[in-house]
Amino acid sequence: MDTTEFRRRGKEMVDLIADYLENIEQRTVYPDVEPGYLRSLIPEEAPEEPDTYEDVVKDIERVIMPGVTHWHSPYFYAYFPTANSFPAMLADMLSGAIGCIGFSWAASPACTELETVMMDWLGKMLKLPEDFIAGTHGQGGGVIQGTASEATLVALLAARCRAVRMILASDPQRPETGITSKLVAYSSDQAHCSVERAGMIAGVRMKKIPTEQSDKYAVQGETLRRMIQEDKAAGLIPFYFCATLGTTPSCAFDHITELGHVSGPALYKIWMHIDAAYAGSSFICPEFRPLLNGIEFADSFNFNAHKWLLVNFDCSTMWVKKRSDLIGAFEMDPLYLKHDHQESGRYFCTDNSLFRSLKMWFVFRIYGLKGLQDYIRKHVELAKEFESLVRADQRFEISADVVLGLVCFRLKGSNEVNETLLKRINNGRKIHLVPCLLSGQFVLRFALCARTTESRHIREAWQLITQLAEEVMQELPH
């Protein structure tokens, strides 16, 4: 394919994408296929001779689309949103064309510098303390990770490294293995499973802090304090705590000011990482910014811009209070990476970085802060509308506070009734939801996800849910 054909095919692909998104609500949101469906539709081996571009495009509809879950359909209400916008798509095209790997300033100065500046832009939108902004007197800054899972792991590894070095500084003769074997980290029992996985990868024990419905599933400072004291008395070394703002099951919020006083330097010098994967985007709105109060106690903070900030996957934004904590944990200095501007290098644990900041640059400039705020507020308003529909029906109950764009609800009655209802909903493939478990109860999650969702879609979804609920309640004891 030469540039002449690329121009033609590129325009055709833009039309295909635009048509797909413009008509996405006409498609069945959840695919009706079985595992292994695709293998029978394509050859067992790659072609010896080139296929035509026309044949490849034909196979998109024949092979790919039947197995696609349409995350950007206005009838998709599962998980949490994944961002989608035309400016971000255009930026991805440019990033692919430039094709640089930004593992150092010398490898691509624009890639390195734009990322730092965009993270400062976003940090200022969030009104982060200056300690987290690179272009100030502070020692911190931001870096783009692939996912919140990566950010959690990076923070945990950096915290482990810092803890070991601090102990060795005061007791140089102590074996490092004797230190790491006693390290213990903490997270909420509502935290994402990636937090526990990070502990497994890092080779440290991760303890879950129990939460209660009466506390709105938030970790209590006294509970954390008690667990830390018990572990220290048992000879363990507490070193890391992952707080969550906007948990996956119910969008619950830990009280980070209270927790910061427990984990901070005055008491235990524990690294506090804040995972706000979904909710973080909302903090650009003044009315939601108080949810981030206490950020000054954190050593690191992360959220997924690719969830709710119209920046396509992948773009997980992470800030650290001290860049040296990350640089010190992952620094490698091979000869082939040396250059004249080492101090302008990057701070992450991989040697590969795409030009992801281009997506942020395009989206921030084309939407502006106000446009992004309006988008988030629209989703919250739609969630409140759905909540009011649920509360108006005496057969249903709300299972957790509706703070942002997630509504947790259930039929009053047994878990079996609710499991059957969800199965009917998803088997119908008109809308798509997923469940969670709160205080032993099976709960349905209704998350606002698509950029194009409107009030009419919400009301259509609720009408379908109530119709299926009526059928289930007639068939099963509740």
Short mmCIF file of C-alpha atoms in Angstrom, two decimals:
data_model
loop_
_atom_site.label_atom_id
_atom_site.label_comp_id
_atom_site.label_asym_id
_atom_site.label_seq_id
_atom_site.Cartn_x
_atom_site.Cartn_y
_atom_site.Cartn_z
CA MET A 1 0.00 0.00 0.00
CA ASP A 2 1.53 3.31 -1.10
CA THR A 3 0.59 6.81 0.04
CA THR A 4 -1.92 7.26 -2.78
CA GLU A 5 -3.85 4.14 -1.80
CA PHE A 6 -3.44 4.97 1.88
CA ARG A 7 -5.17 8.32 1.35
CA ARG A 8 -8.09 6.58 -0.34
CA ARG A 9 -8.33 3.71 2.11
CA GLY A 10 -7.92 6.04 5.07
CA LYS A 11 -10.93 8.09 3.98
CA GLU A 12 -12.90 4.88 3.51
CA MET A 13 -11.96 3.70 7.00
CA VAL A 14 -13.01 7.01 8.54
CA ASP A 15 -16.37 6.60 6.82
CA LEU A 16 -16.64 3.01 8.09
CA ILE A 17 -15.88 4.12 11.66
CA ALA A 18 -18.29 7.05 11.48
CA ASP A 19 -21.05 4.82 10.10
CA TYR A 20 -20.41 2.21 12.80
CA LEU A 21 -20.66 4.71 15.65
CA GLU A 22 -23.53 6.65 14.11
CA ASN A 23 -25.62 3.49 13.83
CA ILE A 24 -24.29 1.53 16.79
CA GLU A 25 -27.58 1.48 18.70
CA GLN A 26 -29.12 -0.54 15.86
CA ARG A 27 -26.72 -3.40 16.66
CA THR A 28 -27.32 -6.03 19.34
CA VAL A 29 -25.24 -4.79 22.24
CA TYR A 30 -24.06 -8.23 23.40
CA PRO A 31 -22.93 -10.87 20.87
CA ASP A 32 -24.75 -14.17 20.41
CA VAL A 33 -21.72 -16.41 19.88
CA GLU A 34 -20.02 -19.29 21.66
CA PRO A 35 -16.31 -19.57 22.57
CA GLY A 36 -14.31 -20.57 19.50
CA TYR A 37 -16.79 -19.07 17.01
CA LEU A 38 -14.10 -17.13 15.15
CA ARG A 39 -11.64 -19.93 14.38
CA SER A 40 -14.04 -21.59 11.94
CA LEU A 41 -14.48 -18.32 10.03
CA ILE A 42 -10.84 -17.75 9.09
CA PRO A 43 -8.10 -19.96 7.61
CA GLU A 44 -5.85 -22.04 9.84
CA GLU A 45 -2.74 -20.23 8.55
CA ALA A 46 -1.78 -16.79 7.28
CA PRO A 47 -2.12 -16.36 3.48
CA GLU A 48 0.90 -17.17 1.32
CA GLU A 49 -0.05 -14.43 -1.15
CA PRO A 50 -1.51 -11.03 -0.20
CA ASP A 51 -5.26 -10.65 0.20
CA THR A 52 -6.93 -7.60 -1.26
CA TYR A 53 -7.89 -4.72 1.00
CA GLU A 54 -11.50 -5.13 -0.13
CA ASP A 55 -11.53 -8.72 1.14
CA VAL A 56 -10.13 -7.63 4.50
CA VAL A 57 -12.82 -4.98 4.90
CA LYS A 58 -15.57 -7.44 3.96
CA ASP A 59 -14.37 -9.75 6.72
CA ILE A 60 -14.82 -7.06 9.36
CA GLU A 61 -18.57 -7.51 9.18
CA ARG A 62 -18.42 -11.27 8.54
CA VAL A 63 -15.80 -12.25 11.13
CA ILE A 64 -15.29 -9.50 13.67
CA MET A 65 -18.60 -7.72 14.26
CA PRO A 66 -20.59 -10.87 15.19
CA GLY A 67 -18.30 -11.30 18.20
CA VAL A 68 -18.06 -7.67 19.32
CA THR A 69 -19.56 -6.45 22.58
CA HIS A 70 -20.49 -2.89 21.67
CA TRP A 71 -19.11 -0.92 24.61
CA HIS A 72 -20.10 2.39 23.03
CA SER A 73 -23.72 1.47 22.45
CA PRO A 74 -26.16 3.59 24.48
CA TYR A 75 -27.56 0.25 25.68
CA PHE A 76 -24.27 -0.84 27.27
CA TYR A 77 -24.40 -0.40 31.08
CA ALA A 78 -21.80 -2.93 32.24
CA TYR A 79 -18.50 -2.48 34.09
CA PHE A 80 -17.42 1.18 33.88
CA PRO A 81 -17.09 3.35 30.76
CA THR A 82 -14.17 3.19 28.38
CA ALA A 83 -13.61 6.52 26.71
CA ASN A 84 -14.33 7.19 23.06
CA SER A 85 -14.10 10.45 21.13
CA PHE A 86 -13.26 11.52 17.60
CA PRO A 87 -10.38 13.84 18.63
CA ALA A 88 -8.72 10.95 20.49
CA MET A 89 -9.13 8.66 17.47
CA LEU A 90 -7.46 11.23 15.23
CA ALA A 91 -4.62 11.59 17.72
CA ASP A 92 -4.17 7.81 17.75
CA MET A 93 -3.81 7.90 13.97
CA LEU A 94 -1.06 10.50 14.25
CA SER A 95 0.65 8.60 17.06
CA GLY A 96 0.66 5.47 14.92
CA ALA A 97 2.14 7.38 12.01
CA ILE A 98 4.92 8.96 14.08
CA GLY A 99 5.55 5.54 15.61
CA CYS A 100 8.14 6.59 18.17
CA ILE A 101 9.03 4.71 21.34
CA GLY A 102 9.56 7.30 24.05
CA PHE A 103 11.82 5.48 26.49
CA SER A 104 13.99 8.58 27.03
CA TRP A 105 14.10 12.27 26.14
CA ALA A 106 16.61 11.57 23.37
CA ALA A 107 14.41 8.84 21.89
CA SER A 108 11.72 11.45 21.19
CA PRO A 109 11.86 14.85 22.90
CA ALA A 110 8.30 15.81 21.93
CA CYS A 111 6.90 12.53 23.28
CA THR A 112 8.67 12.97 26.62
CA GLU A 113 7.93 16.65 27.07
CA LEU A 114 4.30 16.67 25.92
CA GLU A 115 3.51 13.89 28.39
CA THR A 116 4.95 15.90 31.28
CA VAL A 117 3.08 19.05 30.24
CA MET A 118 -0.23 17.24 29.68
CA MET A 119 0.04 15.62 33.09
CA ASP A 120 0.58 19.09 34.55
CA TRP A 121 -2.46 20.40 32.64
CA LEU A 122 -4.60 17.60 34.01
CA GLY A 123 -3.15 17.93 37.49
CA LYS A 124 -4.14 21.59 37.49
CA MET A 125 -7.65 20.70 36.27
CA LEU A 126 -7.87 18.44 39.32
CA LYS A 127 -6.38 21.15 41.55
CA LEU A 128 -3.70 18.77 42.79
CA PRO A 129 -1.21 20.15 45.31
CA GLU A 130 1.91 21.64 43.71
CA ASP A 131 3.89 18.71 45.09
CA PHE A 132 2.43 16.62 42.25
CA ILE A 133 3.04 19.15 39.44
CA ALA A 134 6.34 18.81 37.56
CA GLY A 135 6.49 22.42 36.37
CA THR A 136 6.70 23.85 39.90
CA HIS A 137 9.12 23.88 42.80
CA GLY A 138 7.85 20.44 43.85
CA GLN A 139 9.68 17.14 43.51
CA GLY A 140 6.78 15.24 41.94
CA GLY A 141 5.08 14.91 38.60
CA GLY A 142 2.89 12.79 36.39
CA VAL A 143 3.45 9.86 34.07
CA ILE A 144 1.09 7.93 31.79
CA GLN A 145 0.73 4.23 32.54
CA GLY A 146 -1.21 1.71 30.49
CA THR A 147 -3.84 0.89 33.13
CA ALA A 148 -4.70 1.53 36.77
CA SER A 149 -3.52 -2.03 37.44
CA GLU A 150 -0.06 -1.06 36.19
CA ALA A 151 -0.08 2.12 38.27
CA THR A 152 -0.99 0.18 41.42
CA LEU A 153 1.82 -2.28 40.78
CA VAL A 154 4.34 0.47 40.01
CA ALA A 155 3.42 2.27 43.24
CA LEU A 156 3.67 -0.96 45.24
CA LEU A 157 7.10 -1.81 43.82
CA ALA A 158 8.36 1.71 44.48
CA ALA A 159 6.99 1.55 48.03
CA ARG A 160 8.70 -1.80 48.60
CA CYS A 161 12.00 -0.41 47.35
CA ARG A 162 11.69 2.68 49.57
CA ALA A 163 10.84 0.61 52.64
CA VAL A 164 13.79 -1.73 52.13
CA ARG A 165 16.22 1.15 51.61
CA MET A 166 14.99 3.00 54.70
CA ILE A 167 15.46 -0.09 56.87
CA LEU A 168 18.90 -0.87 55.41
CA ALA A 169 19.97 2.72 56.00
CA SER A 170 19.44 2.25 59.73
CA ASP A 171 20.48 -1.42 59.85
CA PRO A 172 22.96 -2.14 57.00
CA GLN A 173 23.74 -5.66 58.21
CA ARG A 174 20.17 -6.83 57.98
CA PRO A 175 19.56 -9.32 55.11
CA GLU A 176 17.27 -7.88 52.45
CA THR A 177 15.34 -11.15 52.20
CA GLY A 178 14.62 -10.90 55.90
CA ILE A 179 13.02 -7.53 55.28
CA THR A 180 10.90 -8.39 52.25
CA SER A 181 9.55 -11.53 53.89
CA LYS A 182 8.02 -9.38 56.63
CA LEU A 183 6.54 -6.62 54.47
CA VAL A 184 2.77 -6.27 54.59
CA ALA A 185 0.45 -4.09 52.49
CA TYR A 186 -3.22 -3.18 52.93
CA SER A 187 -6.25 -2.49 50.78
CA SER A 188 -10.01 -2.39 51.14
CA ASP A 189 -12.06 -5.55 50.69
CA GLN A 190 -13.85 -3.45 48.04
CA ALA A 191 -10.63 -2.69 46.12
CA HIS A 192 -10.15 -3.90 42.57
CA CYS A 193 -8.69 -7.39 42.23
CA SER A 194 -5.61 -5.89 40.56
CA VAL A 195 -4.48 -4.58 43.96
CA GLU A 196 -4.30 -8.10 45.36
CA ARG A 197 -2.62 -9.24 42.15
CA ALA A 198 0.01 -6.52 42.54
CA GLY A 199 0.86 -7.97 45.94
CA MET A 200 1.26 -11.41 44.40
CA ILE A 201 3.58 -10.07 41.69
CA ALA A 202 5.63 -8.08 44.20
CA GLY A 203 5.92 -11.08 46.51
CA VAL A 204 4.44 -9.34 49.55
CA ARG A 205 1.43 -10.21 51.66
CA MET A 206 -1.64 -8.08 50.99
CA LYS A 207 -4.26 -7.82 53.74
CA LYS A 208 -7.83 -6.81 52.99
CA ILE A 209 -9.45 -4.32 55.35
CA PRO A 210 -13.10 -5.20 56.03
CA THR A 211 -15.77 -2.59 55.28
CA GLU A 212 -19.41 -2.33 56.33
CA GLN A 213 -22.59 -1.16 54.63
CA SER A 214 -23.21 1.15 57.59
CA ASP A 215 -19.95 2.95 56.71
CA LYS A 216 -20.93 3.11 53.01
CA TYR A 217 -18.23 0.50 52.28
CA ALA A 218 -15.44 2.96 53.13
CA VAL A 219 -12.31 1.94 55.01
CA GLN A 220 -12.31 3.39 58.53
CA GLY A 221 -9.15 4.95 59.91
CA GLU A 222 -9.44 3.14 63.22
CA THR A 223 -9.68 -0.24 61.47
CA LEU A 224 -6.51 0.49 59.50
CA ARG A 225 -4.74 1.72 62.64
CA ARG A 226 -5.66 -1.44 64.56
CA MET A 227 -4.45 -3.77 61.79
CA ILE A 228 -1.16 -1.89 61.50
CA GLN A 229 -0.58 -2.04 65.26
CA GLU A 230 -1.35 -5.76 65.38
CA ASP A 231 1.01 -6.50 62.50
CA LYS A 232 3.84 -4.42 63.97
CA ALA A 233 3.39 -6.24 67.28
CA ALA A 234 3.71 -9.52 65.36
CA GLY A 235 7.04 -8.42 63.88
CA LEU A 236 5.72 -7.51 60.44
CA ILE A 237 6.61 -4.33 58.53
CA PRO A 238 3.60 -2.35 57.23
CA PHE A 239 4.74 -0.35 54.18
CA TYR A 240 1.88 0.30 51.72
CA PHE A 241 -1.81 1.13 51.76
CA CYS A 242 -4.01 1.42 48.67
CA ALA A 243 -7.04 3.64 49.23
CA THR A 244 -9.87 3.63 46.69
CA LEU A 245 -11.99 6.51 45.48
CA GLY A 246 -14.89 5.02 43.54
CA THR A 247 -14.72 1.26 44.12
CA THR A 248 -15.64 -1.10 41.30
CA PRO A 249 -18.60 -2.79 43.04
CA SER A 250 -20.46 0.29 44.27
CA CYS A 251 -18.38 3.45 43.66
CA ALA A 252 -17.63 3.83 47.37
CA PHE A 253 -15.11 6.39 48.62
CA ASP A 254 -12.51 5.87 51.32
CA HIS A 255 -11.97 8.88 53.61
CA ILE A 256 -8.41 9.66 52.63
CA THR A 257 -7.93 12.56 55.05
CA GLU A 258 -8.69 10.26 57.98
CA LEU A 259 -6.60 7.45 56.48
CA GLY A 260 -3.76 9.81 55.65
CA HIS A 261 -3.41 10.76 59.29
CA VAL A 262 -3.00 7.06 60.10
CA SER A 263 -0.56 6.09 57.36
CA GLY A 264 1.35 9.37 57.09
CA PRO A 265 4.91 10.21 58.21
CA ALA A 266 3.84 11.28 61.70
CA LEU A 267 2.80 7.73 62.59
CA TYR A 268 3.88 4.82 60.40
CA LYS A 269 5.50 6.25 57.22
CA ILE A 270 3.43 3.97 55.04
CA TRP A 271 3.19 4.72 51.32
CA MET A 272 -0.41 5.68 50.53
CA HIS A 273 -1.51 5.12 46.95
CA ILE A 274 -4.93 6.34 45.81
CA ASP A 275 -6.69 4.35 43.11
CA ALA A 276 -9.47 6.45 41.56
CA ALA A 277 -9.60 4.54 38.27
CA TYR A 278 -13.20 5.48 37.41
CA ALA A 279 -14.08 8.38 39.69
CA GLY A 280 -10.92 10.41 39.16
CA SER A 281 -12.21 12.10 36.01
CA SER A 282 -15.11 13.62 37.94
CA PHE A 283 -12.75 15.58 40.19
CA ILE A 284 -12.32 18.18 37.43
CA CYS A 285 -15.86 19.31 38.39
CA PRO A 286 -15.83 21.62 41.43
CA GLU A 287 -18.86 19.89 42.95
CA PHE A 288 -17.01 16.53 43.01
CA ARG A 289 -13.53 17.82 43.91
CA PRO A 290 -14.20 17.46 47.69
CA LEU A 291 -14.11 13.69 47.16
CA LEU A 292 -10.37 14.12 46.61
CA ASN A 293 -9.78 16.09 49.80
CA GLY A 294 -6.81 14.61 51.61
CA ILE A 295 -4.78 14.05 48.44
CA GLU A 296 -1.92 15.89 50.16
CA PHE A 297 -1.37 12.79 52.32
CA ALA A 298 -0.85 10.52 49.30
CA ASP A 299 2.49 9.43 47.89
CA SER A 300 0.89 8.52 44.57
CA PHE A 301 -2.45 8.95 42.85
CA ASN A 302 -3.91 7.40 39.73
CA PHE A 303 -7.03 7.37 37.59
CA ASN A 304 -7.91 6.19 34.11
CA ALA A 305 -8.39 9.09 31.73
CA HIS A 306 -9.41 6.36 29.29
CA LYS A 307 -12.51 5.61 31.35
CA TRP A 308 -14.44 8.87 31.61
CA LEU A 309 -12.35 11.70 30.17
CA LEU A 310 -12.93 11.01 26.45
CA VAL A 311 -9.32 9.87 25.93
CA ASN A 312 -9.35 6.49 24.20
CA PHE A 313 -7.66 3.45 25.78
CA ASP A 314 -4.95 3.22 26.92
CA CYS A 315 -4.19 6.28 29.05
CA SER A 316 -3.93 5.82 32.80
CA THR A 317 -2.65 8.95 34.51
CA MET A 318 -0.44 8.61 37.59
CA TRP A 319 1.18 11.25 39.81
CA VAL A 320 3.86 10.82 42.45
CA LYS A 321 4.87 13.25 45.17
CA LYS A 322 8.55 12.41 44.69
CA ARG A 323 9.83 11.46 41.24
CA SER A 324 12.94 10.07 42.89
CA ASP A 325 10.86 7.29 44.47
CA LEU A 326 10.03 5.92 41.02
CA ILE A 327 13.36 6.72 39.41
CA GLY A 328 15.22 5.08 42.27
CA ALA A 329 13.11 1.94 42.14
CA PHE A 330 13.40 1.30 38.40
CA GLU A 331 16.55 3.09 37.27
CA MET A 332 18.71 1.27 34.75
CA ASP A 333 21.67 2.89 33.02
CA PRO A 334 22.88 0.86 30.01
CA LEU A 335 25.29 2.60 27.63
CA TYR A 336 22.85 2.56 24.71
CA LEU A 337 20.36 4.68 26.68
CA LYS A 338 22.87 7.36 27.71
CA HIS A 339 22.48 10.86 26.23
CA ASP A 340 23.36 14.46 27.01
CA HIS A 341 20.11 15.24 28.83
CA GLN A 342 19.72 12.42 31.35
CA GLU A 343 17.93 14.72 33.81
CA SER A 344 15.10 15.09 31.29
CA GLY A 345 14.38 11.36 31.31
CA ARG A 346 11.20 9.53 32.14
CA TYR A 347 10.13 7.74 35.30
CA PHE A 348 8.38 4.44 34.87
CA CYS A 349 9.22 0.76 35.05
CA THR A 350 9.00 -0.15 31.34
CA ASP A 351 11.28 0.83 28.47
CA ASN A 352 8.38 1.31 26.07
CA SER A 353 5.97 4.21 25.87
CA LEU A 354 3.65 5.19 23.06
CA PHE A 355 2.92 8.82 22.22
CA ARG A 356 -0.23 8.64 24.36
CA SER A 357 -0.09 12.28 25.42
CA LEU A 358 -1.18 13.28 21.91
CA LYS A 359 -4.66 11.98 22.77
CA MET A 360 -4.78 14.16 25.85
CA TRP A 361 -3.54 17.19 23.91
CA PHE A 362 -6.19 16.78 21.20
CA VAL A 363 -9.05 16.10 23.63
CA PHE A 364 -8.20 18.85 26.12
CA ARG A 365 -7.89 21.45 23.36
CA ILE A 366 -10.92 20.45 21.31
CA TYR A 367 -13.32 19.88 24.24
CA GLY A 368 -11.87 22.33 26.73
CA LEU A 369 -12.33 21.95 30.46
CA LYS A 370 -15.94 23.07 30.23
CA GLY A 371 -16.79 20.48 27.57
CA LEU A 372 -15.30 17.69 29.67
CA GLN A 373 -17.16 18.87 32.76
CA ASP A 374 -20.44 18.99 30.82
CA TYR A 375 -19.90 15.42 29.61
CA ILE A 376 -19.32 14.09 33.13
CA ARG A 377 -22.27 16.01 34.54
CA LYS A 378 -24.53 14.61 31.83
CA HIS A 379 -23.72 11.04 32.89
CA VAL A 380 -24.29 11.87 36.55
CA GLU A 381 -27.67 13.43 35.71
CA LEU A 382 -28.67 10.32 33.76
CA ALA A 383 -27.63 8.11 36.69
CA LYS A 384 -29.78 10.22 39.02
CA GLU A 385 -32.67 9.87 36.58
CA PHE A 386 -32.30 6.09 36.60
CA GLU A 387 -32.07 6.12 40.40
CA SER A 388 -35.37 8.00 40.59
CA LEU A 389 -37.02 5.40 38.35
CA VAL A 390 -35.80 2.61 40.63
CA ARG A 391 -36.93 4.37 43.81
CA ALA A 392 -40.37 4.98 42.32
CA ASP A 393 -40.96 1.22 41.97
CA GLN A 394 -41.62 -0.39 45.38
CA ARG A 395 -40.44 -3.78 44.11
CA PHE A 396 -36.84 -2.52 43.87
CA GLU A 397 -34.28 -1.02 46.23
CA ILE A 398 -31.10 1.02 45.86
CA SER A 399 -28.14 -0.85 47.34
CA ALA A 400 -25.51 1.92 47.60
CA ASP A 401 -25.34 5.70 47.46
CA VAL A 402 -25.49 7.06 43.91
CA VAL A 403 -22.64 9.57 43.80
CA LEU A 404 -21.53 9.56 40.16
CA GLY A 405 -22.59 7.53 37.12
CA LEU A 406 -23.23 4.14 38.75
CA VAL A 407 -26.51 2.88 40.19
CA CYS A 408 -26.49 -0.32 42.28
CA PHE A 409 -29.99 -1.77 42.63
CA ARG A 410 -31.85 -5.03 43.11
CA LEU A 411 -35.27 -6.57 43.36
CA LYS A 412 -36.36 -6.86 46.97
CA GLY A 413 -36.02 -10.54 47.72
CA SER A 414 -33.59 -13.40 47.33
CA ASN A 415 -30.30 -13.54 45.49
CA GLU A 416 -31.79 -16.22 43.25
CA VAL A 417 -34.46 -13.83 42.02
CA ASN A 418 -31.86 -11.18 41.18
CA GLU A 419 -29.51 -13.64 39.53
CA THR A 420 -32.38 -14.88 37.36
CA LEU A 421 -33.36 -11.32 36.47
CA LEU A 422 -29.84 -10.43 35.37
CA LYS A 423 -29.59 -13.61 33.33
CA ARG A 424 -32.85 -12.74 31.54
CA ILE A 425 -31.62 -9.21 30.88
CA ASN A 426 -28.34 -10.31 29.34
CA ASN A 427 -29.80 -13.25 27.44
CA GLY A 428 -32.16 -10.80 25.74
CA ARG A 429 -29.11 -8.88 24.46
CA LYS A 430 -31.02 -5.60 24.23
CA ILE A 431 -29.08 -4.10 27.14
CA HIS A 432 -26.04 -5.34 29.02
CA LEU A 433 -25.37 -5.20 32.79
CA VAL A 434 -23.03 -6.97 35.21
CA PRO A 435 -23.50 -7.72 38.95
CA CYS A 436 -21.62 -7.20 42.17
CA LEU A 437 -21.90 -8.62 45.68
CA LEU A 438 -22.58 -6.17 48.53
CA SER A 439 -22.93 -7.46 52.09
CA GLY A 440 -23.75 -10.90 50.73
CA GLN A 441 -26.49 -9.59 48.42
CA PHE A 442 -26.49 -10.10 44.67
CA VAL A 443 -26.77 -6.61 43.18
CA LEU A 444 -27.22 -5.32 39.64
CA ARG A 445 -24.90 -2.52 38.48
CA PHE A 446 -26.20 0.09 36.03
CA ALA A 447 -23.24 2.16 34.81
CA LEU A 448 -23.53 5.07 32.40
CA CYS A 449 -20.94 4.28 29.75
CA ALA A 450 -21.61 5.52 26.22
CA ARG A 451 -20.94 9.06 25.08
CA THR A 452 -24.23 9.05 23.17
CA THR A 453 -26.54 7.78 25.93
CA GLU A 454 -29.65 9.92 26.39
CA SER A 455 -32.68 9.94 28.67
CA ARG A 456 -34.72 7.90 26.20
CA HIS A 457 -32.19 5.06 26.35
CA ILE A 458 -32.35 5.05 30.15
CA ARG A 459 -36.13 4.85 30.12
CA GLU A 460 -36.15 2.10 27.48
CA ALA A 461 -33.71 0.11 29.61
CA TRP A 462 -35.83 0.56 32.73
CA GLN A 463 -38.98 -0.49 30.90
CA LEU A 464 -37.27 -3.69 29.79
CA ILE A 465 -35.93 -4.38 33.29
CA THR A 466 -39.35 -3.97 34.90
CA GLN A 467 -41.01 -6.19 32.29
CA LEU A 468 -38.50 -8.96 32.91
CA ALA A 469 -38.75 -8.45 36.67
CA GLU A 470 -42.51 -9.03 36.49
CA GLU A 471 -41.94 -12.31 34.66
CA VAL A 472 -39.31 -13.48 37.14
CA MET A 473 -41.40 -12.61 40.19
CA GLN A 474 -44.34 -14.58 38.83
CA GLU A 475 -42.15 -17.63 38.29
CA LEU A 476 -39.97 -17.65 41.43
CA PRO A 477 -40.65 -17.21 45.15
CA HIS A 478 -39.08 -14.00 46.36
#
